[in-house]
């Protein structure tokens, strides 16, 4: 009897240990796990399930949203079910998988898909916008090529105008492709970070705009102090080029473009100021969005792709930095990009961030 009692004790404590272990494992899972028995009796629910459904295990079954209830009903009749549900405020999307277990039980696995859904919707929007943007110059090239053929046959004097249209649309198309490639490279590749001389990068990029500014009768001033930052030289150069390119393109003949580089606490700061057309207050918060333009036709006519500032924002953020704009409609804009001096200087993580 003693031996039996000892054996039972050992088995009981082993069972208790296994149950405690299971509880720890279930508690640590980011997925909600619920077991429903018979008629809406919850026999197990982990912390993630309680927080995702916003209810305690006791009241959970009564508060199941309709899609979860449907999934439980179907699984309790023997067929596994997958449903989507939206719960709470702010609304969160849940993916619920219900699987029959045992005689009359149902195992529910609940996943928060809010962020994944948002990313997927943004990706779909981006593909739709990019396709639309690509279609516009392609359609124009096609129409102009047809018109050119006809003109060469019937009215050769009109041919050069169509050839010019083809050339302009081709340039627009290649700008778009270049920006799309920049963006996808920035998103996909691991960045190689090092200490880079921000002042030199900006001075070199600014110098490449001298001739364009002279031709457009724009006064270009560059004021730099010695500034080093922790980053990717080529990506910072792309961002600076986009900022200066915009300042030049959105300025009127006779205007000013001022470029500055300075130290400001933990940041290296690049400032690009222009005396151009400015940005209306309603658009300020949107100019960094992909394909957002204040004036579609105007942007296209001066060779814009709607991606320049999205690329700048991406570069700044991947460096743990930020970009901001201040602008007055009719009198000019000032874009400020901040990049940390060092990888441990301003809250940026030791390693560069990768997505
Ligand atoms: P785009 O290729 O159209 O210039 P961007 O992403 O570079 O695209 O800029 C988005 C929009 O922000 C532009 O279409 C333009 O309306 C506005 N914008 C950007 N930079 C300037 C600037 N320096 N002055 C006035 N408007 C600007």
GROMACS .gro file of C-alpha atoms and ligand atoms in nm:
model
  382
    1UNK     CA    1   0.000   0.000   0.000
    2UNK     CA    2   0.286   0.233   0.090
    3UNK     CA    3   0.447   0.164  -0.243
    4UNK     CA    4   0.123   0.230  -0.427
    5UNK     CA    5   0.070   0.553  -0.237
    6UNK     CA    6   0.424   0.671  -0.316
    7UNK     CA    7   0.376   0.582  -0.681
    8UNK     CA    8   0.048   0.775  -0.691
    9UNK     CA    9   0.215   1.078  -0.530
   10UNK     CA   10   0.489   1.071  -0.792
   11UNK     CA   11   0.238   1.044  -1.075
   12UNK     CA   12   0.026   1.327  -0.930
   13UNK     CA   13   0.323   1.560  -0.896
   14UNK     CA   14   0.440   1.470  -1.249
   15UNK     CA   15   0.088   1.549  -1.378
   16UNK     CA   16   0.086   1.878  -1.185
   17UNK     CA   17   0.426   1.972  -1.325
   18UNK     CA   18   0.310   1.893  -1.679
   19UNK     CA   19  -0.005   2.106  -1.625
   20UNK     CA   20   0.200   2.398  -1.488
   21UNK     CA   21   0.437   2.372  -1.782
   22UNK     CA   22   0.144   2.371  -2.024
   23UNK     CA   23   0.000   2.679  -1.850
   24UNK     CA   24   0.334   2.864  -1.887
   25UNK     CA   25   0.361   2.765  -2.254
   26UNK     CA   26   0.001   2.868  -2.330
   27UNK     CA   27   0.048   3.193  -2.137
   28UNK     CA   28   0.356   3.281  -2.343
   29UNK     CA   29   0.191   3.214  -2.681
   30UNK     CA   30   0.105   3.526  -2.883
   31UNK     CA   31  -0.188   3.330  -3.031
   32UNK     CA   32  -0.516   3.304  -2.843
   33UNK     CA   33  -0.597   2.944  -2.749
   34UNK     CA   34  -0.948   2.849  -2.629
   35UNK     CA   35  -1.107   2.509  -2.573
   36UNK     CA   36  -1.487   2.504  -2.584
   37UNK     CA   37  -1.668   2.194  -2.461
   38UNK     CA   38  -2.028   2.092  -2.530
   39UNK     CA   39  -2.263   2.384  -2.510
   40UNK     CA   40  -2.039   2.691  -2.476
   41UNK     CA   41  -1.840   2.576  -2.174
   42UNK     CA   42  -1.487   2.721  -2.181
   43UNK     CA   43  -1.248   2.471  -2.028
   44UNK     CA   44  -0.929   2.651  -2.123
   45UNK     CA   45  -0.839   3.001  -2.236
   46UNK     CA   46  -0.492   3.156  -2.233
   47UNK     CA   47  -0.403   3.521  -2.162
   48UNK     CA   48  -0.371   3.609  -2.530
   49UNK     CA   49  -0.729   3.488  -2.593
   50UNK     CA   50  -0.863   3.696  -2.305
   51UNK     CA   51  -0.684   4.007  -2.426
   52UNK     CA   52  -0.777   3.954  -2.796
   53UNK     CA   53  -1.146   3.893  -2.722
   54UNK     CA   54  -1.150   4.149  -2.441
   55UNK     CA   55  -1.325   3.917  -2.196
   56UNK     CA   56  -1.240   3.678  -1.914
   57UNK     CA   57  -1.263   3.302  -1.970
   58UNK     CA   58  -1.593   3.284  -1.773
   59UNK     CA   59  -1.782   3.534  -1.989
   60UNK     CA   60  -1.598   3.455  -2.313
   61UNK     CA   61  -1.845   3.217  -2.478
   62UNK     CA   62  -2.139   3.452  -2.416
   63UNK     CA   63  -1.945   3.739  -2.578
   64UNK     CA   64  -1.813   3.552  -2.882
   65UNK     CA   65  -1.862   3.770  -3.192
   66UNK     CA   66  -2.089   3.613  -3.457
   67UNK     CA   67  -1.808   3.479  -3.683
   68UNK     CA   68  -1.639   3.304  -3.385
   69UNK     CA   69  -1.972   3.153  -3.283
   70UNK     CA   70  -2.022   3.030  -3.640
   71UNK     CA   71  -1.676   2.871  -3.644
   72UNK     CA   72  -1.742   2.695  -3.311
   73UNK     CA   73  -2.079   2.561  -3.436
   74UNK     CA   74  -1.929   2.425  -3.757
   75UNK     CA   75  -1.635   2.265  -3.577
   76UNK     CA   76  -1.862   2.109  -3.315
   77UNK     CA   77  -2.044   1.938  -3.605
   78UNK     CA   78  -1.711   1.793  -3.713
   79UNK     CA   79  -1.580   2.027  -3.984
   80UNK     CA   80  -1.287   2.260  -3.919
   81UNK     CA   81  -1.365   2.627  -3.988
   82UNK     CA   82  -1.173   2.950  -4.050
   83UNK     CA   83  -1.340   3.289  -3.995
   84UNK     CA   84  -1.242   3.656  -3.977
   85UNK     CA   85  -1.383   3.878  -3.703
   86UNK     CA   86  -1.348   4.247  -3.615
   87UNK     CA   87  -1.360   4.331  -3.245
   88UNK     CA   88  -1.313   4.618  -3.003
   89UNK     CA   89  -1.234   4.983  -3.032
   90UNK     CA   90  -0.997   5.068  -3.188
   91UNK     CA   91  -1.106   4.788  -3.418
   92UNK     CA   92  -0.877   4.485  -3.448
   93UNK     CA   93  -0.904   4.209  -3.706
   94UNK     CA   94  -0.889   3.852  -3.583
   95UNK     CA   95  -0.840   3.530  -3.779
   96UNK     CA   96  -1.009   3.240  -3.600
   97UNK     CA   97  -0.940   2.873  -3.672
   98UNK     CA   98  -1.178   2.622  -3.512
   99UNK     CA   99  -1.084   2.253  -3.502
  100UNK     CA  100  -1.290   1.969  -3.353
  101UNK     CA  101  -1.113   1.788  -3.065
  102UNK     CA  102  -1.223   1.490  -2.855
  103UNK     CA  103  -1.590   1.391  -2.849
  104UNK     CA  104  -1.757   1.730  -2.833
  105UNK     CA  105  -1.475   1.983  -2.792
  106UNK     CA  106  -1.358   2.264  -3.019
  107UNK     CA  107  -1.008   2.414  -3.020
  108UNK     CA  108  -1.002   2.780  -3.120
  109UNK     CA  109  -0.680   2.948  -3.233
  110UNK     CA  110  -0.715   3.325  -3.252
  111UNK     CA  111  -0.463   3.550  -3.424
  112UNK     CA  112  -0.448   3.929  -3.434
  113UNK     CA  113  -0.406   4.012  -3.805
  114UNK     CA  114  -0.462   4.389  -3.778
  115UNK     CA  115  -0.103   4.485  -3.866
  116UNK     CA  116  -0.064   4.215  -4.133
  117UNK     CA  117  -0.395   4.325  -4.293
  118UNK     CA  118  -0.282   4.689  -4.289
  119UNK     CA  119   0.050   4.602  -4.453
  120UNK     CA  120  -0.126   4.387  -4.714
  121UNK     CA  121  -0.377   4.665  -4.794
  122UNK     CA  122  -0.092   4.917  -4.825
  123UNK     CA  123   0.096   4.678  -5.056
  124UNK     CA  124  -0.214   4.632  -5.274
  125UNK     CA  125  -0.269   5.011  -5.289
  126UNK     CA  126   0.094   5.060  -5.382
  127UNK     CA  127   0.085   4.804  -5.663
  128UNK     CA  128  -0.239   4.958  -5.796
  129UNK     CA  129  -0.094   5.314  -5.785
  130UNK     CA  130   0.239   5.207  -5.936
  131UNK     CA  131   0.062   5.024  -6.222
  132UNK     CA  132  -0.155   5.327  -6.287
  133UNK     CA  133   0.148   5.560  -6.285
  134UNK     CA  134   0.333   5.330  -6.527
  135UNK     CA  135   0.032   5.306  -6.757
  136UNK     CA  136   0.012   5.683  -6.811
  137UNK     CA  137   0.348   5.736  -6.991
  138UNK     CA  138   0.316   5.401  -7.169
  139UNK     CA  139  -0.025   5.500  -7.310
  140UNK     CA  140   0.119   5.834  -7.416
  141UNK     CA  141   0.419   5.669  -7.588
  142UNK     CA  142   0.186   5.433  -7.773
  143UNK     CA  143  -0.051   5.706  -7.889
  144UNK     CA  144   0.236   5.935  -7.994
  145UNK     CA  145   0.409   5.652  -8.184
  146UNK     CA  146   0.089   5.583  -8.379
  147UNK     CA  147   0.042   5.955  -8.446
  148UNK     CA  148   0.407   5.977  -8.556
  149UNK     CA  149   0.360   5.698  -8.809
  150UNK     CA  150   0.056   5.870  -8.957
  151UNK     CA  151   0.227   6.209  -8.957
  152UNK     CA  152   0.530   6.069  -9.139
  153UNK     CA  153   0.298   5.949  -9.415
  154UNK     CA  154   0.061   6.242  -9.444
  155UNK     CA  155   0.201   6.548  -9.269
  156UNK     CA  156   0.577   6.517  -9.198
  157UNK     CA  157   0.594   6.870  -9.050
  158UNK     CA  158   0.402   6.746  -8.745
  159UNK     CA  159   0.636   6.451  -8.687
  160UNK     CA  160   0.891   6.628  -8.460
  161UNK     CA  161   0.614   6.722  -8.211
  162UNK     CA  162   0.515   6.357  -8.171
  163UNK     CA  163   0.878   6.246  -8.145
  164UNK     CA  164   0.920   6.503  -7.864
  165UNK     CA  165   0.614   6.361  -7.684
  166UNK     CA  166   0.763   6.011  -7.705
  167UNK     CA  167   1.091   6.137  -7.569
  168UNK     CA  168   0.923   6.324  -7.276
  169UNK     CA  169   0.711   6.022  -7.181
  170UNK     CA  170   1.015   5.794  -7.199
  171UNK     CA  171   1.203   6.022  -6.960
  172UNK     CA  172   0.902   6.022  -6.725
  173UNK     CA  173   0.886   5.642  -6.745
  174UNK     CA  174   1.253   5.598  -6.668
  175UNK     CA  175   1.231   5.842  -6.372
  176UNK     CA  176   0.942   5.640  -6.236
  177UNK     CA  177   1.125   5.311  -6.277
  178UNK     CA  178   1.439   5.458  -6.113
  179UNK     CA  179   1.237   5.579  -5.811
  180UNK     CA  180   1.052   5.247  -5.782
  181UNK     CA  181   1.385   5.064  -5.790
  182UNK     CA  182   1.530   5.299  -5.524
  183UNK     CA  183   1.230   5.235  -5.303
  184UNK     CA  184   1.234   4.858  -5.340
  185UNK     CA  185   1.612   4.845  -5.288
  186UNK     CA  186   1.572   5.053  -4.970
  187UNK     CA  187   1.302   4.820  -4.843
  188UNK     CA  188   1.469   4.496  -4.936
  189UNK     CA  189   1.840   4.533  -4.881
  190UNK     CA  190   2.041   4.525  -4.563
  191UNK     CA  191   2.201   4.861  -4.522
  192UNK     CA  192   2.571   4.882  -4.457
  193UNK     CA  193   2.627   5.155  -4.201
  194UNK     CA  194   2.947   5.343  -4.129
  195UNK     CA  195   3.053   5.686  -4.009
  196UNK     CA  196   2.995   5.911  -4.309
  197UNK     CA  197   3.081   6.271  -4.379
  198UNK     CA  198   2.740   6.436  -4.421
  199UNK     CA  199   2.890   6.772  -4.516
  200UNK     CA  200   3.084   6.618  -4.805
  201UNK     CA  201   2.782   6.425  -4.934
  202UNK     CA  202   2.564   6.737  -4.934
  203UNK     CA  203   2.837   6.955  -5.088
  204UNK     CA  204   2.887   6.703  -5.371
  205UNK     CA  205   2.517   6.656  -5.441
  206UNK     CA  206   2.459   7.034  -5.431
  207UNK     CA  207   2.747   7.085  -5.678
  208UNK     CA  208   2.576   6.853  -5.926
  209UNK     CA  209   2.280   7.099  -5.935
  210UNK     CA  210   2.492   7.409  -6.014
  211UNK     CA  211   2.435   7.401  -6.389
  212UNK     CA  212   2.061   7.333  -6.358
  213UNK     CA  213   2.030   7.626  -6.115
  214UNK     CA  214   2.226   7.859  -6.343
  215UNK     CA  215   2.003   7.764  -6.635
  216UNK     CA  216   1.690   7.829  -6.429
  217UNK     CA  217   1.839   8.152  -6.292
  218UNK     CA  218   1.822   8.022  -5.934
  219UNK     CA  219   2.065   8.139  -5.667
  220UNK     CA  220   2.210   7.834  -5.494
  221UNK     CA  221   2.381   7.882  -5.156
  222UNK     CA  222   2.548   7.603  -4.956
  223UNK     CA  223   2.655   7.650  -4.593
  224UNK     CA  224   2.807   7.348  -4.423
  225UNK     CA  225   2.988   7.282  -4.098
  226UNK     CA  226   3.177   6.957  -4.031
  227UNK     CA  227   2.914   6.691  -3.956
  228UNK     CA  228   2.958   6.315  -3.936
  229UNK     CA  229   2.663   6.077  -3.912
  230UNK     CA  230   2.616   5.703  -3.879
  231UNK     CA  231   2.463   5.575  -4.198
  232UNK     CA  232   2.470   5.462  -4.557
  233UNK     CA  233   2.644   5.717  -4.781
  234UNK     CA  234   2.464   5.619  -5.101
  235UNK     CA  235   2.118   5.625  -4.942
  236UNK     CA  236   2.174   5.960  -4.771
  237UNK     CA  237   2.294   6.096  -5.108
  238UNK     CA  238   1.969   5.976  -5.273
  239UNK     CA  239   1.761   6.151  -5.004
  240UNK     CA  240   1.959   6.477  -5.029
  241UNK     CA  241   1.935   6.467  -5.410
  242UNK     CA  242   1.556   6.430  -5.392
  243UNK     CA  243   1.523   6.725  -5.150
  244UNK     CA  244   1.740   6.955  -5.364
  245UNK     CA  245   1.573   6.835  -5.684
  246UNK     CA  246   1.232   6.931  -5.542
  247UNK     CA  247   1.356   7.271  -5.422
  248UNK     CA  248   1.483   7.341  -5.775
  249UNK     CA  249   1.177   7.203  -5.958
  250UNK     CA  250   0.919   7.382  -5.744
  251UNK     CA  251   1.099   7.720  -5.766
  252UNK     CA  252   1.027   7.998  -6.011
  253UNK     CA  253   1.295   8.156  -6.228
  254UNK     CA  254   1.497   8.407  -6.025
  255UNK     CA  255   1.432   8.223  -5.696
  256UNK     CA  256   1.665   8.102  -5.420
  257UNK     CA  257   1.764   7.758  -5.297
  258UNK     CA  258   1.957   7.747  -4.969
  259UNK     CA  259   2.122   7.431  -4.840
  260UNK     CA  260   2.268   7.394  -4.492
  261UNK     CA  261   2.435   7.121  -4.287
  262UNK     CA  262   2.481   7.161  -3.911
  263UNK     CA  263   2.513   6.979  -3.582
  264UNK     CA  264   2.219   6.983  -3.343
  265UNK     CA  265   2.271   6.774  -3.028
  266UNK     CA  266   2.270   6.407  -3.123
  267UNK     CA  267   2.172   6.487  -3.482
  268UNK     CA  268   2.336   6.584  -3.804
  269UNK     CA  269   2.088   6.813  -3.979
  270UNK     CA  270   2.040   6.885  -4.349
  271UNK     CA  271   1.818   7.178  -4.435
  272UNK     CA  272   1.695   7.254  -4.786
  273UNK     CA  273   1.507   7.579  -4.823
  274UNK     CA  274   1.354   7.733  -5.132
  275UNK     CA  275   1.161   8.045  -5.226
  276UNK     CA  276   0.925   7.845  -5.449
  277UNK     CA  277   0.552   7.797  -5.468
  278UNK     CA  278   0.517   7.647  -5.116
  279UNK     CA  279   0.275   7.378  -4.999
  280UNK     CA  280  -0.085   7.440  -4.884
  281UNK     CA  281  -0.144   7.364  -4.512
  282UNK     CA  282  -0.395   7.087  -4.597
  283UNK     CA  283  -0.124   6.896  -4.788
  284UNK     CA  284   0.167   6.931  -4.544
  285UNK     CA  285   0.093   6.608  -4.357
  286UNK     CA  286   0.056   6.410  -4.682
  287UNK     CA  287   0.355   6.507  -4.897
  288UNK     CA  288   0.565   6.216  -4.765
  289UNK     CA  289   0.306   5.959  -4.877
  290UNK     CA  290   0.384   5.752  -5.184
  291UNK     CA  291   0.235   5.900  -5.502
  292UNK     CA  292   0.079   6.195  -5.317
  293UNK     CA  293   0.113   6.519  -5.511
  294UNK     CA  294  -0.042   6.856  -5.431
  295UNK     CA  295  -0.107   6.910  -5.801
  296UNK     CA  296  -0.092   6.595  -6.018
  297UNK     CA  297  -0.064   6.774  -6.350
  298UNK     CA  298   0.195   7.023  -6.225
  299UNK     CA  299   0.412   6.750  -6.071
  300UNK     CA  300   0.404   6.540  -6.390
  301UNK     CA  301   0.472   6.838  -6.614
  302UNK     CA  302   0.796   6.911  -6.422
  303UNK     CA  303   0.902   6.547  -6.421
  304UNK     CA  304   0.771   6.443  -6.078
  305UNK     CA  305   0.697   6.084  -5.985
  306UNK     CA  306   0.529   6.140  -5.648
  307UNK     CA  307   0.789   5.916  -5.484
  308UNK     CA  308   1.076   6.155  -5.406
  309UNK     CA  309   0.971   6.253  -5.053
  310UNK     CA  310   0.855   5.898  -4.968
  311UNK     CA  311   1.212   5.788  -5.045
  312UNK     CA  312   1.353   6.069  -4.826
  313UNK     CA  313   1.129   5.966  -4.536
  314UNK     CA  314   1.226   5.602  -4.578
  315UNK     CA  315   1.597   5.682  -4.574
  316UNK     CA  316   1.564   5.909  -4.269
  317UNK     CA  317   1.365   5.653  -4.072
  318UNK     CA  318   1.594   5.362  -4.158
  319UNK     CA  319   1.875   5.569  -4.008
  320UNK     CA  320   1.672   5.626  -3.691
  321UNK     CA  321   1.620   5.984  -3.807
  322UNK     CA  322   1.329   6.194  -3.926
  323UNK     CA  323   1.227   6.448  -4.184
  324UNK     CA  324   0.997   6.748  -4.145
  325UNK     CA  325   0.869   7.032  -4.357
  326UNK     CA  326   0.762   7.390  -4.287
  327UNK     CA  327   0.607   7.581  -4.573
  328UNK     CA  328   0.411   7.894  -4.657
  329UNK     CA  329   0.202   7.885  -4.970
  330UNK     CA  330   0.341   8.128  -5.222
  331UNK     CA  331   0.667   8.202  -5.042
  332UNK     CA  332   0.860   7.878  -5.007
  333UNK     CA  333   0.936   7.560  -4.816
  334UNK     CA  334   1.201   7.432  -4.576
  335UNK     CA  335   1.270   7.058  -4.548
  336UNK     CA  336   1.477   6.939  -4.250
  337UNK     CA  337   1.625   6.589  -4.237
  338UNK     CA  338   1.784   6.470  -3.913
  339UNK     CA  339   2.022   6.172  -3.899
  340UNK     CA  340   2.184   6.056  -3.570
  341UNK     CA  341   2.559   6.116  -3.529
  342UNK     CA  342   2.613   5.769  -3.392
  343UNK     CA  343   2.433   5.440  -3.366
  344UNK     CA  344   2.399   5.468  -2.987
  345UNK     CA  345   2.360   5.844  -2.970
  346UNK     CA  346   1.989   5.911  -2.988
  347UNK     CA  347   1.778   5.618  -2.902
  348UNK     CA  348   1.863   5.435  -3.224
  349UNK     CA  349   1.938   5.069  -3.172
  350UNK     CA  350   2.292   4.928  -3.186
  351UNK     CA  351   2.223   4.755  -3.514
  352UNK     CA  352   2.068   4.939  -3.807
  353UNK     CA  353   1.701   4.854  -3.832
  354UNK     CA  354   1.594   4.608  -4.096
  355UNK     CA  355   1.241   4.542  -4.210
  356LIG     P1  356   0.711   6.475  -5.697
  356LIG     O1  357   0.790   6.382  -5.777
  356LIG     O2  358   0.571   6.493  -5.744
  356LIG     O3  359   0.780   6.605  -5.673
  356LIG     P2  360   0.759   6.419  -5.416
  356LIG     O4  361   0.732   6.300  -5.335
  356LIG     O5  362   0.902   6.462  -5.429
  356LIG     O6  363   0.692   6.398  -5.556
  356LIG     O7  364   0.677   6.539  -5.353
  356LIG     C1  365   0.540   6.522  -5.327
  356LIG     C2  366   0.466   6.652  -5.351
  356LIG     O8  367   0.506   6.749  -5.252
  356LIG     C3  368   0.496   6.718  -5.484
  356LIG     O9  369   0.412   6.670  -5.585
  356LIG     C4  370   0.471   6.864  -5.455
  356LIG    O10  371   0.333   6.891  -5.467
  356LIG     C5  372   0.510   6.878  -5.308
  356LIG     N1  373   0.647   6.931  -5.291
  356LIG     C6  374   0.759   6.859  -5.264
  356LIG     N2  375   0.867   6.940  -5.250
  356LIG     C7  376   0.823   7.066  -5.268
  356LIG     C8  377   0.885   7.196  -5.264
  356LIG     N3  378   1.015   7.213  -5.240
  356LIG     N4  379   0.805   7.304  -5.286
  356LIG     C9  380   0.673   7.290  -5.311
  356LIG     N5  381   0.607   7.172  -5.315
  356LIG    C10  382   0.681   7.060  -5.294
   0.00000   0.00000   0.00000
